[in-house]
C-alpha atoms as one frame of an Amber mdcrd trajectory, in Angstrom:
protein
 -11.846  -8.279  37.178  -9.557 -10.176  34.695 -11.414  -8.412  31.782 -10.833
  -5.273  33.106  -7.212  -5.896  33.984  -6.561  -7.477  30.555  -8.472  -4.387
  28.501  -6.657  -2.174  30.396  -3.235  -3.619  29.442  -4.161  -3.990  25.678
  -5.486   0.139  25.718  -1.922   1.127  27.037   0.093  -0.905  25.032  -2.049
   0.004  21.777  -1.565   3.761  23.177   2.489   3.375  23.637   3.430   1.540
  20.458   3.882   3.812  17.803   3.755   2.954  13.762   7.126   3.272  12.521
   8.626   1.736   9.542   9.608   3.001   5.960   7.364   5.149   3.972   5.288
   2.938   1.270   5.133   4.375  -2.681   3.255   7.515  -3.205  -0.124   7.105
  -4.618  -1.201   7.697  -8.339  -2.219  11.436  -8.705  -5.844  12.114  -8.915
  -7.926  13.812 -11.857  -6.893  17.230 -13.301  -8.686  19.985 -11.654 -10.688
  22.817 -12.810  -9.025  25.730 -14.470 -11.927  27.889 -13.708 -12.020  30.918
 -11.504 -14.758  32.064  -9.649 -16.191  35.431 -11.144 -17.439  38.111  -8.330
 -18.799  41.565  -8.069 -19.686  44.320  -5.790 -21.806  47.093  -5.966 -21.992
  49.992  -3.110 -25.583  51.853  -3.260 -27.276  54.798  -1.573 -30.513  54.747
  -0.457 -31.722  57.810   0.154 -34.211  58.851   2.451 -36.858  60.062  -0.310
 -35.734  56.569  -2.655 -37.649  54.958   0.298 -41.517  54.084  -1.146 -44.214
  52.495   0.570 -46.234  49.570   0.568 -48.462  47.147   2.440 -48.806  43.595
   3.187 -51.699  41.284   2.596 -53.155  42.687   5.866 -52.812  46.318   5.411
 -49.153  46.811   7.357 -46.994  49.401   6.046 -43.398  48.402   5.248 -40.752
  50.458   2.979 -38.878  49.329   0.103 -36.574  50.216  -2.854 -35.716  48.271
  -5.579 -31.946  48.792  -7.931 -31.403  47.554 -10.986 -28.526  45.381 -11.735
 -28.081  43.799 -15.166 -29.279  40.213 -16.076 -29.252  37.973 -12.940 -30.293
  34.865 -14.050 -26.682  33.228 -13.563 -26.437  34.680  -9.870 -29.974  33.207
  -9.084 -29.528  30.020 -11.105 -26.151  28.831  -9.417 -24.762  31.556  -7.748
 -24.844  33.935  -4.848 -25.963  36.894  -3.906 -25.345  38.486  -0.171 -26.272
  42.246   0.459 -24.983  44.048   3.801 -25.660  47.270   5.486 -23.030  49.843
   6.118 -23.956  50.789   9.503 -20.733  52.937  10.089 -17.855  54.021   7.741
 -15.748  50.808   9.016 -18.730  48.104  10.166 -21.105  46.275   8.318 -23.596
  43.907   8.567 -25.129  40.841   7.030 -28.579  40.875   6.169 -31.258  40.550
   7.577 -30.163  43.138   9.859 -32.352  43.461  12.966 -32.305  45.853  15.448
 -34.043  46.148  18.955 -35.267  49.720  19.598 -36.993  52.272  22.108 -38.107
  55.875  21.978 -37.869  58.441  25.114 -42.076  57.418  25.526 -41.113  53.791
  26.096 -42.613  52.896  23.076 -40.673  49.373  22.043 -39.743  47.623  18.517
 -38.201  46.098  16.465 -36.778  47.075  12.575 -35.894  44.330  10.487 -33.913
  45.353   7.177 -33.536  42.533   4.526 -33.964  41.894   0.446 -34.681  39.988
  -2.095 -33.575  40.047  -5.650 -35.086  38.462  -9.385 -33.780  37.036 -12.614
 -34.414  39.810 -14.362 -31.612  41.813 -12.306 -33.964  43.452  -9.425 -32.516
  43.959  -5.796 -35.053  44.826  -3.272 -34.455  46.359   0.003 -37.227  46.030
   3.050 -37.904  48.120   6.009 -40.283  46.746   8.098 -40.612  47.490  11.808
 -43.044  45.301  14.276 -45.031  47.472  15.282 -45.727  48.878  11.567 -45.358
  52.744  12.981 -43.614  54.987  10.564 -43.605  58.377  11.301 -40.812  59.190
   8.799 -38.983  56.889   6.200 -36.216  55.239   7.150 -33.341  57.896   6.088
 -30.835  57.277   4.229 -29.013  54.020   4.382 -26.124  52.290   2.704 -25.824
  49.062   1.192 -23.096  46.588  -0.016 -24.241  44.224  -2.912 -21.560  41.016
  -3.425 -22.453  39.004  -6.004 -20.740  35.184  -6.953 -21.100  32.749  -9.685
C-alpha cells in the first residue's frame, strides 16, 4: 500500500513540475544540404478502343494490353519512380491497379483489374484483365496519366 501511495506521489509531482530555466547555446549547424532538385514528368495518353490488342497467359486466358513508348527509362527504373493512373472522369482519377467489381443485367459477376508495367528501354504497358476472362468487346477507350520521378 506504501508503494502505491509513494509511486503515486512521485507520478504527480514529476507531472506538475515543469522544466524552466534559461535557454542553453544553440547547437553547431549540421552538414550542407543538397542543392539538387527532384526532376518529374507527366504524360496524358489515349487509349483507344481499337489500340487495345490481345493476348493470353501461360494457360490460355485472354487479357488486353497496349504498350507506349516513352524515351530511355533506365534512370526512372534504376532509382526512380514511375506511377500511372486512370482518368475515370474529367475531374477523378485513380491509382493503379484499378479494380472494379462488376455485373451485367444476366447476373453474370466479375471483376476487371487495370494495371501496368513498364521497361528500361522506355516501354509502358497497360493490362486489362477481367476474372472471368470473358471479352465480348475490348475495353473502349480509356485514359491514362503517366508521372514519372527521379
Amino acid at each position: 500500500m506504501k508503494k502505491g501511495i509513494l509511486l503515486i506521489i512521485l507520478v504527480a509531482g514529476t507531472l506538475l513540475s515543469s522544466c524552466e530555466g534559461p535557454r542553453g547555446p544553440m547547437g553547431p549547424p549540421g552538414p550542407a544540404g543538397s542543392d539538387a532538385y527532384a526532376n518529374w514528368e507527366t504524360i496524358d495518353c489515349t487509349v483507344r478502343d481499337l489500340d487495345w490488342q490481345t493476348d493470353y497467359d501461360e494457360h490460355g486466358n485472354t487479357f488486353y494490353f497496349y504498350a507506349i513508348d516513352i524515351d530511355d527509362l533506365t534512370p526512372i527504373f534504376n532509382s526512380g519512380t514511375l506511377l500511372a493512373y486512370r482518368y475515370i472522369s474529367s475531374n477523378a482519377q485513380q491509382v493503379l491497379p484499378y479494380t472494379r467489381h462488376n455485373e451485367d443485367n444476366y447476373g453474370n459477376v466479375w471483376t476487371e483489374t487495370i494495371d501496368y508495367d513498364f521497361t528500361k528501354d522506355g516501354y509502358v504497358t497497360f493490362y486489362v484483365t477481367n476474372s472471368d476472362f470473358n471479352y465480348p468487346t475490348a475495353p473502349g477507350t480509356m485514359y491514362f496519366r503517366v508521372v514519372l520521378m527521379w
